CSV table of C-alpha atoms and ligand atoms in Angstrom, one decimal:
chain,number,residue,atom,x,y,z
A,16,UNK,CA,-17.0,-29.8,3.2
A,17,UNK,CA,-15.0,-27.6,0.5
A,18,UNK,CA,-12.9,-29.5,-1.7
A,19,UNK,CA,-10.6,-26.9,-1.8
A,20,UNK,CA,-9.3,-24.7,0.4
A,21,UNK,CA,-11.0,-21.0,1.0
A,22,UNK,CA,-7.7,-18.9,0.5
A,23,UNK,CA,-7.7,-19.8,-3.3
A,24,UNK,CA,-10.8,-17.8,-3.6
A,25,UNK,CA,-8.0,-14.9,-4.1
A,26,UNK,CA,-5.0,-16.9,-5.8
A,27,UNK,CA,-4.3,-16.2,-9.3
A,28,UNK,CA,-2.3,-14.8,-11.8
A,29,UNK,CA,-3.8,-12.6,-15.2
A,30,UNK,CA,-0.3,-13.6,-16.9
A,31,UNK,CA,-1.5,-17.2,-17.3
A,32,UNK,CA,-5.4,-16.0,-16.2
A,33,UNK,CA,-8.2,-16.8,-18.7
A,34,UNK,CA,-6.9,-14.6,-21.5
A,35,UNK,CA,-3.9,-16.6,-21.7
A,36,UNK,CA,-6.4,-20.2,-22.1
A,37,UNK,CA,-8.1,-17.8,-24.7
A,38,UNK,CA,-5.4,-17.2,-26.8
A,39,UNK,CA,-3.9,-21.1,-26.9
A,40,UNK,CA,-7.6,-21.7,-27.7
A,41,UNK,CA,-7.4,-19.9,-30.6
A,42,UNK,CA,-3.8,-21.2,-31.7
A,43,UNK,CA,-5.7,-24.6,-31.9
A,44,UNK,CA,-7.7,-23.2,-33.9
A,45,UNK,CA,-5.1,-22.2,-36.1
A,46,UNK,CA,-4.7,-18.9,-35.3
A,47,UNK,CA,-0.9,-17.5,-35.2
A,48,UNK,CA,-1.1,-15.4,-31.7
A,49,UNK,CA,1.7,-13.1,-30.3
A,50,UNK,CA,1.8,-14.0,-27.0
A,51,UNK,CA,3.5,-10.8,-24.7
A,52,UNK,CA,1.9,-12.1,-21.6
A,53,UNK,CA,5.1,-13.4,-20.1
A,54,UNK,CA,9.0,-12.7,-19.3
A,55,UNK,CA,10.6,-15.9,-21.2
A,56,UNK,CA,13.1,-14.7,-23.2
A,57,UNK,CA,13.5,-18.3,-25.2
A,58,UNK,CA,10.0,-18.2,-26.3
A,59,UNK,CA,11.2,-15.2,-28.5
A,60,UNK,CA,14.7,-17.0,-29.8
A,61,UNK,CA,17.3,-15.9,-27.0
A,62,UNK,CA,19.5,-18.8,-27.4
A,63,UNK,CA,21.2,-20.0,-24.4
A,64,UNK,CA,25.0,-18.7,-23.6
A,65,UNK,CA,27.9,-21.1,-24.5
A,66,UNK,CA,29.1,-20.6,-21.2
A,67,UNK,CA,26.3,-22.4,-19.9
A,68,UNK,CA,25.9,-25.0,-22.4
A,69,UNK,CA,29.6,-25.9,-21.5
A,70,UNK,CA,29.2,-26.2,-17.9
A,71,UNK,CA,26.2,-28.2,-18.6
A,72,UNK,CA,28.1,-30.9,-20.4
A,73,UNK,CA,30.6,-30.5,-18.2
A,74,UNK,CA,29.1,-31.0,-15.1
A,75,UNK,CA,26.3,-32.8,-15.8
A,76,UNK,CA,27.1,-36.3,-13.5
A,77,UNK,CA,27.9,-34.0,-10.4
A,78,UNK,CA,23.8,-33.3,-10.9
A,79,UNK,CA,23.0,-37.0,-10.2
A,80,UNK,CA,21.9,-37.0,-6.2
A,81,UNK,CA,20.2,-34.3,-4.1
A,82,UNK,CA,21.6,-31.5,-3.7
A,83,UNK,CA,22.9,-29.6,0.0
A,84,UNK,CA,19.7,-28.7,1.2
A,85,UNK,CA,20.9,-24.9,0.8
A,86,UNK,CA,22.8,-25.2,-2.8
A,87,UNK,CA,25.6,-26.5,-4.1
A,88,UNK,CA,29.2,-24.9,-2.4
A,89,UNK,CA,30.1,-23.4,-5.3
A,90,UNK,CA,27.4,-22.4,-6.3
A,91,UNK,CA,26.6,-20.3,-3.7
A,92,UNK,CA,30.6,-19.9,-3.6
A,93,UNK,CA,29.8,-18.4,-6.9
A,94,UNK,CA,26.2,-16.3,-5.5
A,95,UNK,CA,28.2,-14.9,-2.6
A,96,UNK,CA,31.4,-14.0,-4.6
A,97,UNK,CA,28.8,-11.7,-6.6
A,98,UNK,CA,26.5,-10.2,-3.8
A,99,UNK,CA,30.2,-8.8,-2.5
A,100,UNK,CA,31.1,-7.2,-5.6
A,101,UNK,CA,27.8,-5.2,-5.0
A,102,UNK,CA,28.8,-3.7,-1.9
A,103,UNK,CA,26.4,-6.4,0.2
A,104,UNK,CA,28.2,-7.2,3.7
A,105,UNK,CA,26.6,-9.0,6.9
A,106,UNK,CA,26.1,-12.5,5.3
A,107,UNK,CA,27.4,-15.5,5.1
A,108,UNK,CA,27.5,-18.6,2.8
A,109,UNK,CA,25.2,-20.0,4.8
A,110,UNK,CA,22.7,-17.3,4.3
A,111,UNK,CA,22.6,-18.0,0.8
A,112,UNK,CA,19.6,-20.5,-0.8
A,113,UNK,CA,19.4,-22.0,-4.0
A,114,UNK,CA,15.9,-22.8,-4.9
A,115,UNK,CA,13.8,-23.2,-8.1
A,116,UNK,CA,13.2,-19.9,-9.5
A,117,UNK,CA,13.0,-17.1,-6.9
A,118,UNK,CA,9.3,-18.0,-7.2
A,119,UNK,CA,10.1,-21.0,-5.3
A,120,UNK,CA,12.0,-18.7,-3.1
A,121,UNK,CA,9.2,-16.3,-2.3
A,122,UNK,CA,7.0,-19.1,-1.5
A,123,UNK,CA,10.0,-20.6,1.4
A,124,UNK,CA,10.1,-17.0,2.3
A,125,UNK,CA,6.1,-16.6,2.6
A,126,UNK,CA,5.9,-20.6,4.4
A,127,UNK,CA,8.9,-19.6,7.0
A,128,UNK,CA,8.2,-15.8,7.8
A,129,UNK,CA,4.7,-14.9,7.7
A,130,UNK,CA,1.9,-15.8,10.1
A,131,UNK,CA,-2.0,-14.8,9.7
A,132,UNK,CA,-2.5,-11.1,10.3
A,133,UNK,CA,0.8,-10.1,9.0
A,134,UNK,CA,1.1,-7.2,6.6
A,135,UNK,CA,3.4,-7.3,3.8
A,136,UNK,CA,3.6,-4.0,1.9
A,137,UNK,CA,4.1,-4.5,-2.0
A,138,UNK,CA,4.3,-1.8,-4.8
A,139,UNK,CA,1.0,-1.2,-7.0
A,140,UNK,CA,1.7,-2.4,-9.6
A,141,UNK,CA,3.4,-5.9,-8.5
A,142,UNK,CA,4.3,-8.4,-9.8
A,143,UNK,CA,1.7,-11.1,-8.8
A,144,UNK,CA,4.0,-13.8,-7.6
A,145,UNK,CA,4.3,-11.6,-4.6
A,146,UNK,CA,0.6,-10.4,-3.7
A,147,UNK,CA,-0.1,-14.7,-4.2
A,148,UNK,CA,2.7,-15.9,-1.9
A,149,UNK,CA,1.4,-13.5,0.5
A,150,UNK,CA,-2.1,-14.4,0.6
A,151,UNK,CA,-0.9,-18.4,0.6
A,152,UNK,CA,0.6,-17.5,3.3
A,153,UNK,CA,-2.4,-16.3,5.4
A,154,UNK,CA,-1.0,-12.5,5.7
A,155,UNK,CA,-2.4,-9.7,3.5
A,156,UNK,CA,-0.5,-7.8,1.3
A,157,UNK,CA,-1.3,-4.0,1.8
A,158,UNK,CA,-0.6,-2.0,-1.8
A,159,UNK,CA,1.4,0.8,-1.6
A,160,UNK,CA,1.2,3.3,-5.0
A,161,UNK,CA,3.7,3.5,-7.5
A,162,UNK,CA,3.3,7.0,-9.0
A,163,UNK,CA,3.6,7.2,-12.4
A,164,UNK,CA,3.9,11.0,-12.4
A,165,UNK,CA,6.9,10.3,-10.5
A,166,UNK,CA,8.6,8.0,-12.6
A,167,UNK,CA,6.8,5.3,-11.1
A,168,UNK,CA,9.1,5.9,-7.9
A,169,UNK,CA,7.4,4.1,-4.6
A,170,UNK,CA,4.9,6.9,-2.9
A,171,UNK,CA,6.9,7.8,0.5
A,172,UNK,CA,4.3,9.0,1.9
A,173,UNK,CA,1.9,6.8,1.4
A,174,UNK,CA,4.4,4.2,2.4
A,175,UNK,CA,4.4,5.7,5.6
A,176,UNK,CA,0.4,5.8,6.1
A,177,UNK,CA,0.2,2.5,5.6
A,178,UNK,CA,2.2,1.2,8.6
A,179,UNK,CA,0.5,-0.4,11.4
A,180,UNK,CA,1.5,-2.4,14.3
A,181,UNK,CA,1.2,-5.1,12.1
A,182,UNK,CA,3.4,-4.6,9.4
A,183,UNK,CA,6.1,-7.0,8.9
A,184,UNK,CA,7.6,-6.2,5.6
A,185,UNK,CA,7.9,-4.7,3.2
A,186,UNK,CA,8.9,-5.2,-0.7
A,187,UNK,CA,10.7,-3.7,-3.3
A,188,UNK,CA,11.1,-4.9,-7.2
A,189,UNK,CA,13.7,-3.3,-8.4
A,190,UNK,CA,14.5,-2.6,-11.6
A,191,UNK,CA,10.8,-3.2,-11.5
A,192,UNK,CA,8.3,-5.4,-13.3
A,193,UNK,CA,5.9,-4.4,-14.5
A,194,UNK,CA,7.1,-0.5,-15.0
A,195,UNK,CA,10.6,-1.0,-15.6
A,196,UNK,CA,11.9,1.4,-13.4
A,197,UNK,CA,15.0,1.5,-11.8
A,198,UNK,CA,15.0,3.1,-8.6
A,199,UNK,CA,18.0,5.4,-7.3
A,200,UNK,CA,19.7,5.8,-4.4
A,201,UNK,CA,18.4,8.5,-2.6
A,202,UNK,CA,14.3,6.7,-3.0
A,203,UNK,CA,16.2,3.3,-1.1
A,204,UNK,CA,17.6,5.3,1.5
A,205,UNK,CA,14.1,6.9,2.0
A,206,UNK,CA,12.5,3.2,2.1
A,207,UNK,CA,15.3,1.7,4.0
A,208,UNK,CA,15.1,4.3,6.6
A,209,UNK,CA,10.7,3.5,7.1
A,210,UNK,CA,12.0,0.0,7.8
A,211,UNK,CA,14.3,1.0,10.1
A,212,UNK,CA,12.2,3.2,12.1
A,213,UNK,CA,9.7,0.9,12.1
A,214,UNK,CA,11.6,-2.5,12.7
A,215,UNK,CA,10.4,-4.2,9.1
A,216,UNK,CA,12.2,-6.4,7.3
A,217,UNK,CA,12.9,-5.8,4.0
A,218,UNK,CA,12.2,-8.1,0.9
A,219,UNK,CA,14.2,-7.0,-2.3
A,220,UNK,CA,13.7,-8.7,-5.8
A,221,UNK,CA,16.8,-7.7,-7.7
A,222,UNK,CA,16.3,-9.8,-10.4
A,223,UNK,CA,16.6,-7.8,-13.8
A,224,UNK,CA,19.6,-6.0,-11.6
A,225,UNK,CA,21.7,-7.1,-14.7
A,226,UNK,CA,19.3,-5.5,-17.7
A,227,UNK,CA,19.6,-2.0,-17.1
A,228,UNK,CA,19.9,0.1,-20.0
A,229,UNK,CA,21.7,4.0,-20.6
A,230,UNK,CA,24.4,3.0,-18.4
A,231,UNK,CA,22.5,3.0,-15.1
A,232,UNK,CA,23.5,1.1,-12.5
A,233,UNK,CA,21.7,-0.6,-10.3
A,234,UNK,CA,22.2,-0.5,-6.2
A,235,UNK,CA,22.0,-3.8,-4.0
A,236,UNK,CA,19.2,-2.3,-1.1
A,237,UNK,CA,21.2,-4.6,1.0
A,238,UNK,CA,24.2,-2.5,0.4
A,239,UNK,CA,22.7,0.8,1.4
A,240,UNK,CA,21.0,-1.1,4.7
A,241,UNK,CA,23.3,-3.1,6.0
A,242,UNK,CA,22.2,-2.6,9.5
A,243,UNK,CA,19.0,-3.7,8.4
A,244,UNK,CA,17.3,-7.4,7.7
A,245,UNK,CA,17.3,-7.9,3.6
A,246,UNK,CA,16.3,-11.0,2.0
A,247,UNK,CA,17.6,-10.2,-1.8
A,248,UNK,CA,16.3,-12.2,-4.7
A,249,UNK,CA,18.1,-12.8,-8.2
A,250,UNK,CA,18.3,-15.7,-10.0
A,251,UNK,CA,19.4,-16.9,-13.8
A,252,UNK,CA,15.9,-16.6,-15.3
A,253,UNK,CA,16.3,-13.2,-16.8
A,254,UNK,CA,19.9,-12.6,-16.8
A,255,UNK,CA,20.6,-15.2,-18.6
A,256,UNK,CA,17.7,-16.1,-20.6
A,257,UNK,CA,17.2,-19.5,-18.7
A,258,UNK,CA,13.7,-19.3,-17.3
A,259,UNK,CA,13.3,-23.0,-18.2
A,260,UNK,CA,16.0,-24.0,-15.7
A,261,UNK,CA,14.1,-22.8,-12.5
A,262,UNK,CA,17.4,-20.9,-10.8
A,263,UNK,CA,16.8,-18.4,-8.4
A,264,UNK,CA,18.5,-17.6,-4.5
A,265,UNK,CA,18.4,-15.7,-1.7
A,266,UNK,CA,20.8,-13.3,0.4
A,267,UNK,CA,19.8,-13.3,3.9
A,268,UNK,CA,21.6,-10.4,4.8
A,269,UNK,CA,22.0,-8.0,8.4
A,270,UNK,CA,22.1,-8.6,12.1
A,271,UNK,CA,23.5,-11.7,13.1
A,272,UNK,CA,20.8,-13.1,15.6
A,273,UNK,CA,18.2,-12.0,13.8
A,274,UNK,CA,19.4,-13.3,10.2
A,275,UNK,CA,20.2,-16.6,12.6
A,276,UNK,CA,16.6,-16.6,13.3
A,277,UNK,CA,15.2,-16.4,9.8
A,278,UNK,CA,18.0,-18.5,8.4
A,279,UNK,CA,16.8,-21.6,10.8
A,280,UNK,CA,13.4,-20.9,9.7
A,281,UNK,CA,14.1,-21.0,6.2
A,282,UNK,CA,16.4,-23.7,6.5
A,283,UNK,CA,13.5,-26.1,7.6
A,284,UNK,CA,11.5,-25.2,4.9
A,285,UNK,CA,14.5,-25.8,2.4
A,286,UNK,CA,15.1,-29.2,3.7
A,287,UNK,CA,11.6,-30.5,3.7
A,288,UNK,CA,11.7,-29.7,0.1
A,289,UNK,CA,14.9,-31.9,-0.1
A,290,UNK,CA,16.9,-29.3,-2.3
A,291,UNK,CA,16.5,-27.4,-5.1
A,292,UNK,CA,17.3,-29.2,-9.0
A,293,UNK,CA,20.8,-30.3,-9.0
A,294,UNK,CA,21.5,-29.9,-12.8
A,295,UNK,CA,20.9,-26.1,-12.5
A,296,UNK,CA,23.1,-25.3,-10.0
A,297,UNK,CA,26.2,-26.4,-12.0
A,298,UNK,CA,25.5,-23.9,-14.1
A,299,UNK,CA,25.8,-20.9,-11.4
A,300,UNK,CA,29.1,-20.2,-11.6
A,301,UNK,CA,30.0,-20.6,-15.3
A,302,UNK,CA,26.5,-18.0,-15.5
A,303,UNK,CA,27.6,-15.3,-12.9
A,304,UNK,CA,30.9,-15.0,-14.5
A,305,UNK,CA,29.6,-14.6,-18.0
A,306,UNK,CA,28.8,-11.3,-17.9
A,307,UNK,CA,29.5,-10.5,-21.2
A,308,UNK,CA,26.0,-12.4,-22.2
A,309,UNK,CA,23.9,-9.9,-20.2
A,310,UNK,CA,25.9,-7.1,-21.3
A,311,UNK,CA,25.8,-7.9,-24.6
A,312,UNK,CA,21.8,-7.8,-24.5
A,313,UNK,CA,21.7,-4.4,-23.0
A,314,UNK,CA,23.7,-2.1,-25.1
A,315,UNK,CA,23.3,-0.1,-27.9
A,316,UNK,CA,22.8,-2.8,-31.0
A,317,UNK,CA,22.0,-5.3,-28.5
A,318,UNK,CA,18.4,-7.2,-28.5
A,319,UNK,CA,16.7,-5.8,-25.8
A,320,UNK,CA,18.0,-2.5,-26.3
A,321,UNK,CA,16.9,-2.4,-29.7
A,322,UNK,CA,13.5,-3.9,-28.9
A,323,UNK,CA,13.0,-0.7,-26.1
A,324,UNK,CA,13.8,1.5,-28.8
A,325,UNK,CA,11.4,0.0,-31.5
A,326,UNK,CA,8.5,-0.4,-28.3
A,327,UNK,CA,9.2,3.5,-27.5
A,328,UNK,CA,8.7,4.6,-30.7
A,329,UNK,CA,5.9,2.9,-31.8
A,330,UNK,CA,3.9,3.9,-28.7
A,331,UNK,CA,4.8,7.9,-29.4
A,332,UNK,CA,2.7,7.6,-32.4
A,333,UNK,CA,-0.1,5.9,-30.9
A,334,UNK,CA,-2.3,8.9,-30.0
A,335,UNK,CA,-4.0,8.8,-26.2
A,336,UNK,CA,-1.1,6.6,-24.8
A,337,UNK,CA,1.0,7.7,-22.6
A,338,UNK,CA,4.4,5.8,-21.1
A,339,UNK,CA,7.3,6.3,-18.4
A,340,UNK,CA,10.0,5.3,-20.5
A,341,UNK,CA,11.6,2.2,-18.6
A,342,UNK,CA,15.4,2.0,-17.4
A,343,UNK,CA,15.5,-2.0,-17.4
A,344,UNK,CA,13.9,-5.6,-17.0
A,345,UNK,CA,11.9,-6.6,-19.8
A,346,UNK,CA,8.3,-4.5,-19.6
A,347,UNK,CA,6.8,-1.3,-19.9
A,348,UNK,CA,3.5,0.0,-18.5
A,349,UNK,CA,1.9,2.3,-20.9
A,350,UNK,CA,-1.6,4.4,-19.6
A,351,UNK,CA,-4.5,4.7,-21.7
A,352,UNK,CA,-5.1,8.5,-21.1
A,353,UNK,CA,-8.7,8.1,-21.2
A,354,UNK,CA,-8.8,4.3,-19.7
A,355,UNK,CA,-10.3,4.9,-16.7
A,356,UNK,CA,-12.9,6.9,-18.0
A,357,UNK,CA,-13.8,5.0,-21.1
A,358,UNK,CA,-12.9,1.0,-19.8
A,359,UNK,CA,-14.7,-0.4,-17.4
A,360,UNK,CA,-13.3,-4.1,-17.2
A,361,UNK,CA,-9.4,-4.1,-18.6
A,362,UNK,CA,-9.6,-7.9,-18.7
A,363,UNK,CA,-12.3,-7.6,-20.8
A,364,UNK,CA,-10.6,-5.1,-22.9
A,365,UNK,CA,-7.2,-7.3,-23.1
A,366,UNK,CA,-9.3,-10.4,-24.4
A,367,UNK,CA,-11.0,-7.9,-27.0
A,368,UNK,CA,-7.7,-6.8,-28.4
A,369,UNK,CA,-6.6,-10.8,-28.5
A,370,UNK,CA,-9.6,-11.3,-30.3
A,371,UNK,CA,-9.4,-8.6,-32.7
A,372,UNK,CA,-5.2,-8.7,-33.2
A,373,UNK,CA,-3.9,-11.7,-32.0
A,374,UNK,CA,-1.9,-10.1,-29.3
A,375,UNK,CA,-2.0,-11.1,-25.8
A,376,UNK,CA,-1.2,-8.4,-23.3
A,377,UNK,CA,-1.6,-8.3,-19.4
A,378,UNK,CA,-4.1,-5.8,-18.3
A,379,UNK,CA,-2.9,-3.3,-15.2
A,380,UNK,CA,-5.2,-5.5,-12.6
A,381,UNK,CA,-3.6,-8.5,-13.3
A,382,UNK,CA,-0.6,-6.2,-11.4
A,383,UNK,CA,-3.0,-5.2,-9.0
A,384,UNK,CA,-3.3,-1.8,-10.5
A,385,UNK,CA,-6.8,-0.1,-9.4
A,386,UNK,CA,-7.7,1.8,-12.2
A,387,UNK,CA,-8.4,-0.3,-15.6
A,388,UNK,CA,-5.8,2.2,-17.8
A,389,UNK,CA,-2.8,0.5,-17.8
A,390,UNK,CA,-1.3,-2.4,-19.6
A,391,UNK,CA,2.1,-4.3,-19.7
A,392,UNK,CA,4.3,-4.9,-23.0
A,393,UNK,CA,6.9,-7.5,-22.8
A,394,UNK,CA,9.6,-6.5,-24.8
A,395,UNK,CA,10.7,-9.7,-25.9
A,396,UNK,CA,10.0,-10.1,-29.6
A,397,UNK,CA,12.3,-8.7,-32.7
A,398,UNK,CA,12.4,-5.3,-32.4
A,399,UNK,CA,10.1,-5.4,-36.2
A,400,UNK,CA,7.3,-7.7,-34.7
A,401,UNK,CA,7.5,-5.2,-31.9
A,402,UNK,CA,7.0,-1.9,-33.7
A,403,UNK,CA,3.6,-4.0,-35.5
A,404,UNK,CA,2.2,-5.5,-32.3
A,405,UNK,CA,2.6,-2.1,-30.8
A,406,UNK,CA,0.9,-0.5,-33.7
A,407,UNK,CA,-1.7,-2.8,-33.9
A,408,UNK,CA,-3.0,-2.1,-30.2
A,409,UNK,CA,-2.7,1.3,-31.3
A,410,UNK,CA,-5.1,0.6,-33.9
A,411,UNK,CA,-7.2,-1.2,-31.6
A,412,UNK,CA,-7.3,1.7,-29.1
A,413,UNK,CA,-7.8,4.6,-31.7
A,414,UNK,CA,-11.1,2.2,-32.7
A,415,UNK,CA,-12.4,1.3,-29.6
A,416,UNK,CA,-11.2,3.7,-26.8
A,417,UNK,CA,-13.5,7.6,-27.6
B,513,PLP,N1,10.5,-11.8,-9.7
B,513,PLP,C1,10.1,-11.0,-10.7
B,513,PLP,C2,10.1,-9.5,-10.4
B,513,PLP,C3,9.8,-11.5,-11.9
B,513,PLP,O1,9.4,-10.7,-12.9
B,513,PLP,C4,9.8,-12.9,-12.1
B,513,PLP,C5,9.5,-13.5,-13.4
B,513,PLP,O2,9.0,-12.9,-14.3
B,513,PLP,C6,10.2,-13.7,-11.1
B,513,PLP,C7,10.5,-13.2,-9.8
B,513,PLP,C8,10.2,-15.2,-11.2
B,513,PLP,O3,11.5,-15.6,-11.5
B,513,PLP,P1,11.9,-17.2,-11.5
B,513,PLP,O4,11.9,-17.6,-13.0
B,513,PLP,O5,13.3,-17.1,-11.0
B,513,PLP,O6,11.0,-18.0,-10.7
């Protein structure tokens, strides 16, 4: 008998894959290692907002016993006052969960919605969470391109070719991780009208919806589909710099038997799980109405704005590299020109860069990008330890890459 179950055969994720146990390896060997395999903001300094630290201390004995199964009231008070500043109708409180990290939210999601031959369409590249929930979950996730000549906007077309009479969802990241992009209005109309011709449900991961740079603003998908099923994902992680405290939620939002249907679903799911950590959920509200801290990231003088900058500029001068230059989160996807000619295993390459430079980077197939040319920078780090990291794999590719 297997001691472990067959689906984990294709479970995994490259941001904490066998590069990642390479690269502690070697920082117990000593070795100082830049680590830009993952999205944590406090790894790189961000402190944590007053506002937060207040409520904490504030409100830490309200955080003693469980939880409502679906969040805190004001919480989700708090979750639902903000979803309606962004233009999001058809919900209720009720349709709102709390859970531990929208990770823990895609895996309810995944558990309460998705049976075995379902198909899930996902962007390539995705972020892995999504691709893993899916395949936990006994349905496939069926990758629809990205193109990077168009901005790295969703491939309508191929969108459309991909739809069978077993398609059940599909999902967005938006702005996106691992390209950065932010996508506009007119590309969610196009993808909320597929859905709507073709009865899918639509997953939307809006959680960098607050770091988006130039001004751009982002668009709630729920908002320009409200006639539509949208489960809309955000959480604190990002936003907020609090990756550590495992907030995320969910907006169930659209038709009302329908959302009554999937909210019952989810709800069982929530409850066998007991409720999501007390102590973060105090926080919500103080968080959402700090907007300032976000903000205050994003603009010009502002970390990750100046960390873009200094990642930009150091990969114009790296010759053979080109980049879509992103419009928010915390990532950008630059192409090896001659990658998929000259690389033939990017994991391979990834751990030869850690070896030679001491930076860890995620390779494009741990994002379940098909061509081993692409590779993701988190733009976490001071803007100087930026400009050298991305010089270095400069250096690295100029050597290695002819
Ligand atoms: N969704 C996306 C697109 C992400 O990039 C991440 C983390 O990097 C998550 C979800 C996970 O967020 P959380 O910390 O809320 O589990």
């Amino acid at each position: 008998m297997n001691l472990v179950a067959k689906r984990m055969d294709g479970i995994g994720s490259d941001i904490r894959g066998k590069n990642f146990w390479a690269a502690l390896d070697l920082e117990k060997q000593g070795v100082k290692v830049l680590k830009l395999n993952t999205g944590n903001p406090a790894a790189f300094g961000f402190k944590m907002p007053e506002s937060v630290r207040e409520a904490l201390v504030a409100n830490m004995d309200r955080a003693v016993g469980y939880s409502d199964v679906r969040g805190m009231i004001d919480a989700r008070q708090a979750i639902y006052d903000y979803h309606v500043s962004k233009g999001v109708e058809n919900f209720t409180m009720d349709d709102i969960f709390i859970g531990n990290g929208v990770s823990e939210i895609a895996s309810m999601i995944a558990t309460a919605l998705f049976d075995k031959g379902d198909e899930v369409l996902v962007p390539s590249p995705c972020y892995s969470l999504w691709s893993n929930e899916i395949l936990l979950s006994d349905a496939k996730p069926v990758y629809y391109l990205c193109d990077e000549s168009n901005g790295w906007n969703p491939d309508i077309d191929h969108i459309k070719s991909l739809i069978t009479p077993n398609t059940k969802a599909i999902l967005l990241i938006n702005p996106n991780n691992p390209t950065g992009v932010l996508y506009s209005n007119e590309v969610l109309l196009e993808i909320a009208e597929i859905a709507r011709q073709n009865n899918l449900m639509i997953l939307s991961d809006e959680i960098y919806d607050r770091l988006v740079f130039d001004g751009k603003e982002h668009t709630a998908m729920a908002k320009l589909a409200p006639d539509l099923m949208v489960l809309t994902m955000n959480g604190l992680s990002k936003s907020h710099v609090l990756c550590g405290f495992r907030c995320g939620w969910m907006v169930i939002s659209g038709p009302q038997a329908a959302r009554e249907e999937i909210n019952a679903a989810i709800l069982k799911v929530a409850s066998i799980r007991l409720g999501a950590n007390s102590i973060m959920q105090t926080i919500i509200p103080a968080a959402i109405a700090d907007t300032e801290y976000p903000n205050s990231m994003i603009r010009p003088g502002g970390r990750l704005y100046e960390q873009r900058k200094a990642t930009c500029e150091a990969l114009d001068a790296i010759p053979g590299v080109s980049y879509v230059k992103n419009d928010g989160a915390l990532y950008i996807f630059p192409k090896i020109d001659k990658g998929a000619e000259l690389i033939e295993n990017d994991k391979q390459f990834a751990y030869d860069l850690l070896m030679d430079k001491h930076v860890l980077i995620v390779p494009g197939s741990g994002f379940k990008w098909a061509q081993p040319d692409h590779f993701r920078i988190v733009m976490l780090p001071e803007a100087e330890i930026l400009r050298k990291a991305v010089t270095d794999i400069g250096d690295f590719i100029t050597k290695n890459i002819k």
